[in-house]
């Protein structure tokens, strides 16, 4: 047996959450609020930084970044053993562990999933991601994205959204979340109150949304409300400036915003801040101010996340210690409410009590790459393939093939047919940048003979007689489109967003 595949340090509370809370010091309670970045692939200095924040700030939670499965299991075994109260481990695994971890399966992005008509497949995806998360010590997936992407120029949500129809997004969020829960992993809908209609990346600056509250309730809130009604475990805030909600503070630091979640939408679970080191807030407030404002607003978990070495070092060595000291001073001076602190800590302890307590023993890499998981990925891409326009399949023998962009895996499937004599011409576009004016002119010149196979964001689509949308340039997406071309499968997907002229 692999010596690293041992039981994870038992994740248990010595007593009930209520009894544990009653025995905790103020330092321990404040420490439970923090989620710090853990990068298992980094060296001994990173480990030393973690030991220090555990000792000095009693940090109670981690978000894992940059690793591989076995390295992460080793790291978390050691980390849990050092923590006086078990750590709640979270991760960004929106399209699976591969979003943050090497040597794992990258499942389709949400926009691709939004093209699938059968949401039960999305439930099965959530189930599989939940299963895989448990294998590597992750208790909470910071997913699904519940944002309704109704702005084609959105630089940060985009393919991370299930689409632009609030009800369809809500159905997908529901299916994914239920799957995660059935797989034994906590789900966290993000980014409340809705990050879909922005043109600014909140990692870089503070986006502004000028919609009235009535519009937000009719569109942006819909997926969050359904997720809350169905008992989702956690909700992540967004860094947005929405004057109709709060004319002063960003939504992640806003009492009125989080009251909407608690009082209007009746959310009872954990409220997690988006990363408080993002420039949308960090460029405007000091670490001390950010932490205090986030607590006043009602954030249970104060998340600090990054994967760049210097930024991670700064978070662990400076930002969290400064925030911890500021919160402690504020509680000792009665500037922050102690009862609210106890309520937050109790919610956190209850979340820790409900998660799976040990890692299974077995062949980790084989378990992560199971036949069922590999097959599910293929099926998801197949069911997402969308036909726009008209075309008959299978394509004829004398079909020519042209490819534009990188990482083409289809060329070997086609015979060398001269363009001039070809009955049909398949034109594969592998990145949106490859759809140049010259390529568009070529497609136009081919008229009814052209079948465009598009492996990129649907927002970049241009009108053509027949388009097969694969959504991503993954080899399995390309194979799925080929299966349609050859008449093996039908194109059963639907476009999850509006595209001009299509």
GROMACS .gro file of C-alpha atoms in nm:
model
  502
    1UNK     CA    1   0.000   0.000   0.000
    2UNK     CA    2   0.121   0.350  -0.079
    3UNK     CA    3   0.261   0.486   0.246
    4UNK     CA    4   0.095   0.822   0.179
    5UNK     CA    5  -0.255   0.679   0.151
    6UNK     CA    6  -0.313   0.667   0.522
    7UNK     CA    7  -0.615   0.786   0.713
    8UNK     CA    8  -0.645   1.159   0.730
    9UNK     CA    9  -0.611   1.289   1.086
   10UNK     CA   10  -0.954   1.213   1.234
   11UNK     CA   11  -1.178   1.510   1.174
   12UNK     CA   12  -1.389   1.522   1.486
   13UNK     CA   13  -1.486   1.754   1.764
   14UNK     CA   14  -1.424   1.620   2.114
   15UNK     CA   15  -1.779   1.711   2.210
   16UNK     CA   16  -2.088   1.864   2.055
   17UNK     CA   17  -2.037   2.193   1.869
   18UNK     CA   18  -2.220   2.373   2.149
   19UNK     CA   19  -1.995   2.223   2.419
   20UNK     CA   20  -1.684   2.289   2.211
   21UNK     CA   21  -1.788   2.652   2.165
   22UNK     CA   22  -1.840   2.699   2.537
   23UNK     CA   23  -1.483   2.580   2.604
   24UNK     CA   24  -1.313   2.797   2.340
   25UNK     CA   25  -1.102   3.104   2.412
   26UNK     CA   26  -1.153   3.432   2.227
   27UNK     CA   27  -0.839   3.365   2.021
   28UNK     CA   28  -0.971   3.026   1.917
   29UNK     CA   29  -1.308   3.170   1.818
   30UNK     CA   30  -1.153   3.446   1.608
   31UNK     CA   31  -0.919   3.196   1.445
   32UNK     CA   32  -1.217   2.990   1.332
   33UNK     CA   33  -1.323   3.279   1.109
   34UNK     CA   34  -1.016   3.265   0.886
   35UNK     CA   35  -0.964   3.064   0.569
   36UNK     CA   36  -0.596   3.073   0.466
   37UNK     CA   37  -0.431   2.951   0.145
   38UNK     CA   38  -0.254   2.614   0.164
   39UNK     CA   39  -0.023   2.531  -0.126
   40UNK     CA   40   0.101   2.173  -0.069
   41UNK     CA   41   0.354   2.185  -0.353
   42UNK     CA   42   0.546   2.471  -0.193
   43UNK     CA   43   0.848   2.421   0.030
   44UNK     CA   44   0.940   2.424   0.395
   45UNK     CA   45   0.905   2.801   0.431
   46UNK     CA   46   0.535   2.772   0.347
   47UNK     CA   47   0.497   2.497   0.605
   48UNK     CA   48   0.668   2.716   0.865
   49UNK     CA   49   0.430   3.002   0.782
   50UNK     CA   50   0.136   2.770   0.840
   51UNK     CA   51   0.269   2.651   1.174
   52UNK     CA   52   0.303   3.013   1.281
   53UNK     CA   53  -0.052   3.119   1.185
   54UNK     CA   54  -0.186   2.808   1.357
   55UNK     CA   55   0.002   2.904   1.673
   56UNK     CA   56  -0.040   3.282   1.668
   57UNK     CA   57  -0.379   3.326   1.498
   58UNK     CA   58  -0.541   2.985   1.561
   59UNK     CA   59  -0.645   2.977   1.191
   60UNK     CA   60  -0.931   2.731   1.160
   61UNK     CA   61  -0.972   2.667   0.787
   62UNK     CA   62  -0.775   2.631   0.464
   63UNK     CA   63  -0.831   2.671   0.093
   64UNK     CA   64  -0.604   2.441  -0.106
   65UNK     CA   65  -0.420   2.564  -0.414
   66UNK     CA   66  -0.159   2.429  -0.657
   67UNK     CA   67  -0.091   2.066  -0.579
   68UNK     CA   68  -0.127   1.709  -0.695
   69UNK     CA   69  -0.336   1.444  -0.517
   70UNK     CA   70  -0.070   1.257  -0.322
   71UNK     CA   71   0.120   1.571  -0.223
   72UNK     CA   72  -0.203   1.723  -0.099
   73UNK     CA   73  -0.298   1.418   0.108
   74UNK     CA   74   0.045   1.421   0.274
   75UNK     CA   75   0.024   1.794   0.344
   76UNK     CA   76  -0.328   1.781   0.487
   77UNK     CA   77  -0.245   1.482   0.707
   78UNK     CA   78   0.034   1.688   0.864
   79UNK     CA   79  -0.172   2.006   0.880
   80UNK     CA   80  -0.470   1.843   1.050
   81UNK     CA   81  -0.238   1.681   1.301
   82UNK     CA   82  -0.101   2.024   1.397
   83UNK     CA   83  -0.439   2.193   1.437
   84UNK     CA   84  -0.599   2.193   1.782
   85UNK     CA   85  -0.945   2.211   1.625
   86UNK     CA   86  -0.994   2.027   1.294
   87UNK     CA   87  -0.961   2.241   0.982
   88UNK     CA   88  -1.241   2.278   0.728
   89UNK     CA   89  -1.071   2.236   0.390
   90UNK     CA   90  -1.221   2.411   0.089
   91UNK     CA   91  -1.124   2.437  -0.276
   92UNK     CA   92  -1.226   2.598  -0.602
   93UNK     CA   93  -1.330   2.286  -0.793
   94UNK     CA   94  -1.596   2.428  -1.023
   95UNK     CA   95  -1.508   2.194  -1.310
   96UNK     CA   96  -1.344   1.938  -1.086
   97UNK     CA   97  -1.018   1.909  -0.898
   98UNK     CA   98  -0.826   2.004  -1.214
   99UNK     CA   99  -0.923   2.367  -1.162
  100UNK     CA  100  -0.655   2.381  -0.892
  101UNK     CA  101  -0.478   2.043  -0.902
  102UNK     CA  102  -0.259   1.862  -1.154
  103UNK     CA  103  -0.301   1.495  -1.256
  104UNK     CA  104  -0.679   1.509  -1.221
  105UNK     CA  105  -0.977   1.515  -1.460
  106UNK     CA  106  -1.093   1.849  -1.604
  107UNK     CA  107  -1.468   1.821  -1.651
  108UNK     CA  108  -1.663   2.063  -1.876
  109UNK     CA  109  -1.703   2.426  -1.772
  110UNK     CA  110  -2.045   2.545  -1.659
  111UNK     CA  111  -2.130   2.715  -1.989
  112UNK     CA  112  -2.082   2.379  -2.162
  113UNK     CA  113  -2.297   2.210  -1.897
  114UNK     CA  114  -2.563   2.475  -1.951
  115UNK     CA  115  -2.603   2.344  -2.306
  116UNK     CA  116  -2.712   2.003  -2.174
  117UNK     CA  117  -3.088   1.954  -2.160
  118UNK     CA  118  -3.084   1.670  -1.905
  119UNK     CA  119  -2.988   1.826  -1.571
  120UNK     CA  120  -2.960   1.480  -1.417
  121UNK     CA  121  -2.621   1.460  -1.589
  122UNK     CA  122  -2.518   1.773  -1.400
  123UNK     CA  123  -2.631   1.604  -1.079
  124UNK     CA  124  -2.407   1.310  -1.165
  125UNK     CA  125  -2.119   1.550  -1.225
  126UNK     CA  126  -2.170   1.708  -0.882
  127UNK     CA  127  -2.181   1.360  -0.733
  128UNK     CA  128  -1.851   1.267  -0.899
  129UNK     CA  129  -1.675   1.590  -0.804
  130UNK     CA  130  -1.799   1.546  -0.447
  131UNK     CA  131  -1.661   1.192  -0.443
  132UNK     CA  132  -1.324   1.303  -0.575
  133UNK     CA  133  -1.301   1.597  -0.335
  134UNK     CA  134  -1.338   1.359  -0.039
  135UNK     CA  135  -1.054   1.145  -0.168
  136UNK     CA  136  -0.809   1.435  -0.141
  137UNK     CA  137  -0.931   1.578   0.188
  138UNK     CA  138  -1.158   1.858   0.062
  139UNK     CA  139  -1.474   1.914   0.266
  140UNK     CA  140  -1.630   2.215   0.090
  141UNK     CA  141  -1.631   2.290  -0.280
  142UNK     CA  142  -1.658   2.664  -0.347
  143UNK     CA  143  -1.905   2.588  -0.622
  144UNK     CA  144  -2.136   2.601  -0.806
  145UNK     CA  145  -2.122   2.943  -0.967
  146UNK     CA  146  -2.480   3.070  -0.948
  147UNK     CA  147  -2.421   3.390  -1.145
  148UNK     CA  148  -2.651   3.455  -1.441
  149UNK     CA  149  -2.409   3.560  -1.715
  150UNK     CA  150  -2.613   3.815  -1.907
  151UNK     CA  151  -2.317   4.029  -2.016
  152UNK     CA  152  -2.114   3.888  -2.309
  153UNK     CA  153  -1.819   4.109  -2.208
  154UNK     CA  154  -1.794   3.967  -1.857
  155UNK     CA  155  -1.421   3.891  -1.815
  156UNK     CA  156  -1.436   3.679  -1.499
  157UNK     CA  157  -1.762   3.477  -1.495
  158UNK     CA  158  -1.832   3.402  -1.863
  159UNK     CA  159  -1.775   3.024  -1.917
  160UNK     CA  160  -1.805   2.973  -1.540
  161UNK     CA  161  -2.180   3.046  -1.562
  162UNK     CA  162  -2.446   2.799  -1.671
  163UNK     CA  163  -2.597   3.066  -1.896
  164UNK     CA  164  -2.822   3.368  -1.914
  165UNK     CA  165  -3.166   3.225  -1.830
  166UNK     CA  166  -3.221   3.259  -1.453
  167UNK     CA  167  -3.450   2.957  -1.427
  168UNK     CA  168  -3.217   2.732  -1.626
  169UNK     CA  169  -2.917   2.849  -1.423
  170UNK     CA  170  -3.116   2.778  -1.107
  171UNK     CA  171  -3.195   2.424  -1.226
  172UNK     CA  172  -2.828   2.358  -1.304
  173UNK     CA  173  -2.712   2.504  -0.972
  174UNK     CA  174  -2.966   2.288  -0.793
  175UNK     CA  175  -2.858   1.969  -0.971
  176UNK     CA  176  -2.486   2.034  -0.916
  177UNK     CA  177  -2.534   2.122  -0.548
  178UNK     CA  178  -2.750   1.818  -0.478
  179UNK     CA  179  -2.487   1.603  -0.642
  180UNK     CA  180  -2.208   1.747  -0.431
  181UNK     CA  181  -2.408   1.690  -0.115
  182UNK     CA  182  -2.485   1.330  -0.214
  183UNK     CA  183  -2.114   1.286  -0.279
  184UNK     CA  184  -2.035   1.395   0.075
  185UNK     CA  185  -1.903   1.746   0.003
  186UNK     CA  186  -2.045   2.080   0.115
  187UNK     CA  187  -2.163   2.311  -0.165
  188UNK     CA  188  -2.120   2.690  -0.179
  189UNK     CA  189  -2.321   2.898  -0.429
  190UNK     CA  190  -2.136   3.205  -0.552
  191UNK     CA  191  -2.112   3.505  -0.601
  192UNK     CA  192  -2.405   3.670  -0.416
  193UNK     CA  193  -2.580   3.901  -0.505
  194UNK     CA  194  -2.478   3.811  -0.863
  195UNK     CA  195  -2.160   3.880  -1.062
  196UNK     CA  196  -2.297   3.807  -1.409
  197UNK     CA  197  -2.368   4.153  -1.545
  198UNK     CA  198  -2.025   4.311  -1.509
  199UNK     CA  199  -1.741   4.410  -1.740
  200UNK     CA  200  -1.480   4.437  -1.464
  201UNK     CA  201  -1.283   4.159  -1.296
  202UNK     CA  202  -1.316   4.203  -0.918
  203UNK     CA  203  -0.967   4.060  -0.876
  204UNK     CA  204  -0.848   4.387  -1.030
  205UNK     CA  205  -1.109   4.650  -0.945
  206UNK     CA  206  -1.458   4.698  -0.803
  207UNK     CA  207  -1.734   4.628  -1.059
  208UNK     CA  208  -2.042   4.850  -1.057
  209UNK     CA  209  -2.395   4.717  -1.108
  210UNK     CA  210  -2.664   4.982  -1.138
  211UNK     CA  211  -2.972   4.757  -1.145
  212UNK     CA  212  -3.265   4.824  -0.917
  213UNK     CA  213  -3.343   4.576  -0.644
  214UNK     CA  214  -3.654   4.459  -0.831
  215UNK     CA  215  -3.441   4.361  -1.131
  216UNK     CA  216  -3.190   4.177  -0.907
  217UNK     CA  217  -3.475   3.984  -0.746
  218UNK     CA  218  -3.617   3.888  -1.086
  219UNK     CA  219  -3.285   3.778  -1.242
  220UNK     CA  220  -2.971   3.759  -1.029
  221UNK     CA  221  -3.131   3.627  -0.710
  222UNK     CA  222  -3.326   3.344  -0.877
  223UNK     CA  223  -3.055   3.073  -0.868
  224UNK     CA  224  -2.948   3.172  -0.517
  225UNK     CA  225  -3.305   3.162  -0.389
  226UNK     CA  226  -3.366   2.812  -0.525
  227UNK     CA  227  -3.034   2.690  -0.382
  228UNK     CA  228  -3.120   2.839  -0.042
  229UNK     CA  229  -3.471   2.693  -0.047
  230UNK     CA  230  -3.317   2.352  -0.113
  231UNK     CA  231  -3.079   2.385   0.182
  232UNK     CA  232  -2.743   2.467   0.026
  233UNK     CA  233  -2.464   2.466   0.282
  234UNK     CA  234  -2.285   2.793   0.207
  235UNK     CA  235  -2.307   3.117   0.013
  236UNK     CA  236  -2.011   3.322  -0.113
  237UNK     CA  237  -2.032   3.698  -0.141
  238UNK     CA  238  -1.920   3.903  -0.439
  239UNK     CA  239  -1.709   4.219  -0.439
  240UNK     CA  240  -1.949   4.452  -0.620
  241UNK     CA  241  -2.071   4.808  -0.587
  242UNK     CA  242  -2.450   4.797  -0.613
  243UNK     CA  243  -2.596   5.135  -0.510
  244UNK     CA  244  -2.952   4.999  -0.493
  245UNK     CA  245  -2.835   4.767  -0.214
  246UNK     CA  246  -2.568   4.978  -0.045
  247UNK     CA  247  -2.463   5.322  -0.171
  248UNK     CA  248  -2.144   5.318   0.039
  249UNK     CA  249  -1.980   4.977   0.078
  250UNK     CA  250  -1.901   4.684  -0.154
  251UNK     CA  251  -2.157   4.406  -0.124
  252UNK     CA  252  -1.910   4.169   0.045
  253UNK     CA  253  -1.867   4.422   0.327
  254UNK     CA  254  -2.228   4.539   0.332
  255UNK     CA  255  -2.477   4.484   0.613
  256UNK     CA  256  -2.778   4.550   0.384
  257UNK     CA  257  -2.651   4.300   0.127
  258UNK     CA  258  -2.601   4.013   0.368
  259UNK     CA  259  -2.930   4.097   0.540
  260UNK     CA  260  -3.094   4.030   0.205
  261UNK     CA  261  -2.951   3.680   0.217
  262UNK     CA  262  -3.035   3.618   0.582
  263UNK     CA  263  -3.371   3.794   0.616
  264UNK     CA  264  -3.522   3.813   0.266
  265UNK     CA  265  -3.396   3.480   0.130
  266UNK     CA  266  -3.389   3.311   0.475
  267UNK     CA  267  -3.040   3.166   0.440
  268UNK     CA  268  -2.924   2.980   0.753
  269UNK     CA  269  -2.589   2.837   0.642
  270UNK     CA  270  -2.233   2.966   0.619
  271UNK     CA  271  -2.161   3.297   0.451
  272UNK     CA  272  -1.813   3.296   0.298
  273UNK     CA  273  -1.647   3.612   0.173
  274UNK     CA  274  -1.488   3.616  -0.167
  275UNK     CA  275  -1.112   3.651  -0.124
  276UNK     CA  276  -1.056   3.958   0.091
  277UNK     CA  277  -0.715   4.018  -0.063
  278UNK     CA  278  -0.872   4.087  -0.407
  279UNK     CA  279  -0.812   4.442  -0.525
  280UNK     CA  280  -1.182   4.524  -0.540
  281UNK     CA  281  -1.163   4.567  -0.161
  282UNK     CA  282  -0.793   4.541  -0.072
  283UNK     CA  283  -0.708   4.847  -0.283
  284UNK     CA  284  -0.965   5.052  -0.090
  285UNK     CA  285  -0.931   4.936   0.268
  286UNK     CA  286  -0.653   4.813   0.496
  287UNK     CA  287  -0.645   4.447   0.609
  288UNK     CA  288  -0.773   4.563   0.947
  289UNK     CA  289  -1.064   4.756   0.796
  290UNK     CA  290  -1.155   4.475   0.558
  291UNK     CA  291  -1.174   4.217   0.836
  292UNK     CA  292  -1.380   4.436   1.067
  293UNK     CA  293  -1.620   4.543   0.790
  294UNK     CA  294  -1.663   4.182   0.675
  295UNK     CA  295  -1.752   4.076   1.027
  296UNK     CA  296  -1.991   4.365   1.077
  297UNK     CA  297  -2.158   4.270   0.749
  298UNK     CA  298  -2.209   3.913   0.869
  299UNK     CA  299  -1.946   3.704   0.692
  300UNK     CA  300  -1.885   3.383   0.888
  301UNK     CA  301  -1.569   3.282   0.701
  302UNK     CA  302  -1.312   3.542   0.600
  303UNK     CA  303  -1.140   3.392   0.300
  304UNK     CA  304  -0.793   3.489   0.179
  305UNK     CA  305  -0.687   3.307  -0.134
  306UNK     CA  306  -0.403   3.322  -0.384
  307UNK     CA  307  -0.166   3.085  -0.561
  308UNK     CA  308   0.122   3.320  -0.644
  309UNK     CA  309   0.411   3.263  -0.405
  310UNK     CA  310   0.474   3.623  -0.292
  311UNK     CA  311   0.102   3.687  -0.247
  312UNK     CA  312   0.054   3.371  -0.043
  313UNK     CA  313   0.351   3.467   0.175
  314UNK     CA  314   0.205   3.812   0.235
  315UNK     CA  315  -0.134   3.667   0.333
  316UNK     CA  316   0.014   3.427   0.587
  317UNK     CA  317   0.290   3.647   0.721
  318UNK     CA  318   0.118   3.987   0.727
  319UNK     CA  319  -0.246   4.013   0.617
  320UNK     CA  320  -0.403   3.748   0.841
  321UNK     CA  321  -0.197   3.840   1.151
  322UNK     CA  322  -0.297   4.206   1.109
  323UNK     CA  323  -0.662   4.113   1.058
  324UNK     CA  324  -0.657   3.878   1.357
  325UNK     CA  325  -0.515   4.146   1.590
  326UNK     CA  326  -0.768   4.401   1.465
  327UNK     CA  327  -1.061   4.166   1.526
  328UNK     CA  328  -0.937   4.076   1.872
  329UNK     CA  329  -0.902   4.441   1.968
  330UNK     CA  330  -1.248   4.515   1.831
  331UNK     CA  331  -1.409   4.232   2.030
  332UNK     CA  332  -1.225   4.328   2.349
  333UNK     CA  333  -1.341   4.688   2.302
  334UNK     CA  334  -1.700   4.569   2.233
  335UNK     CA  335  -1.690   4.725   1.887
  336UNK     CA  336  -1.794   4.390   1.745
  337UNK     CA  337  -2.078   4.178   1.882
  338UNK     CA  338  -1.968   3.872   2.081
  339UNK     CA  339  -2.301   3.697   2.037
  340UNK     CA  340  -2.267   3.725   1.659
  341UNK     CA  341  -1.916   3.582   1.686
  342UNK     CA  342  -2.050   3.284   1.879
  343UNK     CA  343  -2.324   3.230   1.621
  344UNK     CA  344  -2.070   3.228   1.339
  345UNK     CA  345  -1.832   2.994   1.519
  346UNK     CA  346  -2.118   2.758   1.597
  347UNK     CA  347  -2.215   2.746   1.229
  348UNK     CA  348  -1.852   2.668   1.141
  349UNK     CA  349  -1.823   2.395   1.405
  350UNK     CA  350  -2.147   2.237   1.286
  351UNK     CA  351  -2.014   2.232   0.930
  352UNK     CA  352  -1.703   2.056   1.053
  353UNK     CA  353  -1.912   1.803   1.240
  354UNK     CA  354  -2.112   1.710   0.929
  355UNK     CA  355  -1.831   1.646   0.683
  356UNK     CA  356  -1.674   1.308   0.606
  357UNK     CA  357  -1.419   1.235   0.875
  358UNK     CA  358  -1.157   1.022   0.702
  359UNK     CA  359  -0.999   0.960   0.364
  360UNK     CA  360  -1.064   0.620   0.210
  361UNK     CA  361  -0.766   0.387   0.190
  362UNK     CA  362  -0.679   0.262  -0.158
  363UNK     CA  363  -0.515   0.350  -0.484
  364UNK     CA  364  -0.576   0.722  -0.495
  365UNK     CA  365  -0.482   0.795  -0.856
  366UNK     CA  366  -0.680   0.500  -0.987
  367UNK     CA  367  -0.980   0.607  -0.781
  368UNK     CA  368  -0.962   0.962  -0.919
  369UNK     CA  369  -0.941   0.838  -1.277
  370UNK     CA  370  -1.209   0.572  -1.257
  371UNK     CA  371  -1.373   0.440  -1.572
  372UNK     CA  372  -1.700   0.593  -1.454
  373UNK     CA  373  -1.544   0.939  -1.419
  374UNK     CA  374  -1.376   0.924  -1.760
  375UNK     CA  375  -1.699   0.802  -1.918
  376UNK     CA  376  -1.903   1.076  -1.750
  377UNK     CA  377  -1.676   1.346  -1.889
  378UNK     CA  378  -1.720   1.209  -2.242
  379UNK     CA  379  -2.097   1.189  -2.202
  380UNK     CA  380  -2.121   1.548  -2.076
  381UNK     CA  381  -1.933   1.683  -2.376
  382UNK     CA  382  -2.141   1.466  -2.609
  383UNK     CA  383  -2.474   1.587  -2.472
  384UNK     CA  384  -2.362   1.950  -2.493
  385UNK     CA  385  -2.287   1.951  -2.869
  386UNK     CA  386  -2.522   2.204  -3.027
  387UNK     CA  387  -2.622   2.236  -3.392
  388UNK     CA  388  -2.697   2.587  -3.515
  389UNK     CA  389  -2.843   2.612  -3.863
  390UNK     CA  390  -2.902   2.313  -4.088
  391UNK     CA  391  -2.688   2.013  -4.181
  392UNK     CA  392  -2.736   1.645  -4.252
  393UNK     CA  393  -2.518   1.372  -4.103
  394UNK     CA  394  -2.317   1.162  -4.153
  395UNK     CA  395  -2.097   1.377  -4.373
  396UNK     CA  396  -2.010   1.231  -4.717
  397UNK     CA  397  -1.686   1.050  -4.796
  398UNK     CA  398  -1.547   1.336  -5.003
  399UNK     CA  399  -1.544   1.590  -4.718
  400UNK     CA  400  -1.245   1.821  -4.689
  401UNK     CA  401  -1.108   1.928  -4.349
  402UNK     CA  402  -0.952   2.258  -4.247
  403UNK     CA  403  -0.828   2.344  -3.899
  404UNK     CA  404  -0.751   2.684  -3.744
  405UNK     CA  405  -0.593   2.726  -3.401
  406UNK     CA  406  -0.397   2.501  -3.169
  407UNK     CA  407  -0.437   2.151  -3.023
  408UNK     CA  408  -0.636   1.994  -3.306
  409UNK     CA  409  -0.691   1.619  -3.263
  410UNK     CA  410  -0.938   1.568  -3.550
  411UNK     CA  411  -0.713   1.597  -3.854
  412UNK     CA  412  -0.616   1.231  -3.840
  413UNK     CA  413  -0.982   1.134  -3.874
  414UNK     CA  414  -1.021   1.288  -4.220
  415UNK     CA  415  -0.893   1.186  -4.560
  416UNK     CA  416  -0.692   1.429  -4.771
  417UNK     CA  417  -0.968   1.562  -4.997
  418UNK     CA  418  -0.903   1.860  -5.229
  419UNK     CA  419  -1.104   2.163  -5.130
  420UNK     CA  420  -1.218   2.232  -5.486
  421UNK     CA  421  -1.379   1.891  -5.537
  422UNK     CA  422  -1.511   1.839  -5.182
  423UNK     CA  423  -1.885   1.799  -5.140
  424UNK     CA  424  -1.865   1.936  -4.786
  425UNK     CA  425  -1.591   2.122  -4.597
  426UNK     CA  426  -1.549   2.086  -4.220
  427UNK     CA  427  -1.381   2.391  -4.070
  428UNK     CA  428  -1.259   2.346  -3.712
  429UNK     CA  429  -1.201   2.660  -3.502
  430UNK     CA  430  -1.006   2.573  -3.187
  431UNK     CA  431  -0.978   2.914  -3.019
  432UNK     CA  432  -1.192   3.223  -3.057
  433UNK     CA  433  -0.884   3.416  -3.174
  434UNK     CA  434  -0.858   3.178  -3.470
  435UNK     CA  435  -1.187   3.308  -3.609
  436UNK     CA  436  -1.019   3.585  -3.809
  437UNK     CA  437  -1.164   3.797  -4.087
  438UNK     CA  438  -0.978   3.578  -4.336
  439UNK     CA  439  -1.136   3.263  -4.194
  440UNK     CA  440  -1.478   3.426  -4.195
  441UNK     CA  441  -1.431   3.518  -4.560
  442UNK     CA  442  -1.336   3.159  -4.639
  443UNK     CA  443  -1.645   3.027  -4.463
  444UNK     CA  444  -1.861   3.274  -4.654
  445UNK     CA  445  -1.705   3.174  -4.986
  446UNK     CA  446  -1.783   2.806  -4.925
  447UNK     CA  447  -2.151   2.879  -4.878
  448UNK     CA  448  -2.367   2.571  -4.816
  449UNK     CA  449  -2.068   2.339  -4.829
  450UNK     CA  450  -1.923   2.464  -4.499
  451UNK     CA  451  -1.980   2.305  -4.159
  452UNK     CA  452  -1.811   2.506  -3.884
  453UNK     CA  453  -1.701   2.315  -3.574
  454UNK     CA  454  -1.646   2.565  -3.294
  455UNK     CA  455  -1.448   2.479  -2.980
  456UNK     CA  456  -1.456   2.808  -2.787
  457UNK     CA  457  -1.691   3.045  -2.607
  458UNK     CA  458  -2.025   3.071  -2.786
  459UNK     CA  459  -2.013   3.449  -2.747
  460UNK     CA  460  -1.751   3.454  -3.024
  461UNK     CA  461  -1.975   3.277  -3.277
  462UNK     CA  462  -2.049   3.435  -3.614
  463UNK     CA  463  -2.338   3.338  -3.845
  464UNK     CA  464  -2.287   3.046  -4.082
  465UNK     CA  465  -2.515   2.797  -4.255
  466UNK     CA  466  -2.422   2.514  -4.017
  467UNK     CA  467  -2.229   2.531  -3.690
  468UNK     CA  468  -2.155   2.251  -3.446
  469UNK     CA  469  -2.067   2.406  -3.111
  470UNK     CA  470  -1.836   2.199  -2.887
  471UNK     CA  471  -1.779   2.490  -2.642
  472UNK     CA  472  -1.426   2.388  -2.538
  473UNK     CA  473  -1.112   2.262  -2.710
  474UNK     CA  474  -1.081   1.957  -2.490
  475UNK     CA  475  -1.004   1.638  -2.688
  476UNK     CA  476  -1.329   1.487  -2.560
  477UNK     CA  477  -1.523   1.787  -2.690
  478UNK     CA  478  -1.360   1.743  -3.030
  479UNK     CA  479  -1.443   1.372  -3.029
  480UNK     CA  480  -1.804   1.451  -2.937
  481UNK     CA  481  -1.838   1.683  -3.238
  482UNK     CA  482  -1.675   1.421  -3.461
  483UNK     CA  483  -1.932   1.167  -3.341
  484UNK     CA  484  -2.206   1.398  -3.469
  485UNK     CA  485  -2.029   1.456  -3.801
  486UNK     CA  486  -2.003   1.079  -3.853
  487UNK     CA  487  -2.366   1.018  -3.759
  488UNK     CA  488  -2.287   0.824  -3.443
  489UNK     CA  489  -2.467   1.069  -3.213
  490UNK     CA  490  -2.713   1.353  -3.251
  491UNK     CA  491  -2.640   1.714  -3.156
  492UNK     CA  492  -2.885   1.741  -2.866
  493UNK     CA  493  -2.754   2.051  -2.686
  494UNK     CA  494  -2.900   2.401  -2.687
  495UNK     CA  495  -2.724   2.738  -2.681
  496UNK     CA  496  -2.728   2.863  -2.317
  497UNK     CA  497  -2.670   3.229  -2.412
  498UNK     CA  498  -2.791   3.468  -2.679
  499UNK     CA  499  -2.555   3.540  -2.966
  500UNK     CA  500  -2.636   3.810  -3.221
  501UNK     CA  501  -2.752   3.673  -3.556
  502UNK     CA  502  -2.785   3.313  -3.431
   0.00000   0.00000   0.00000
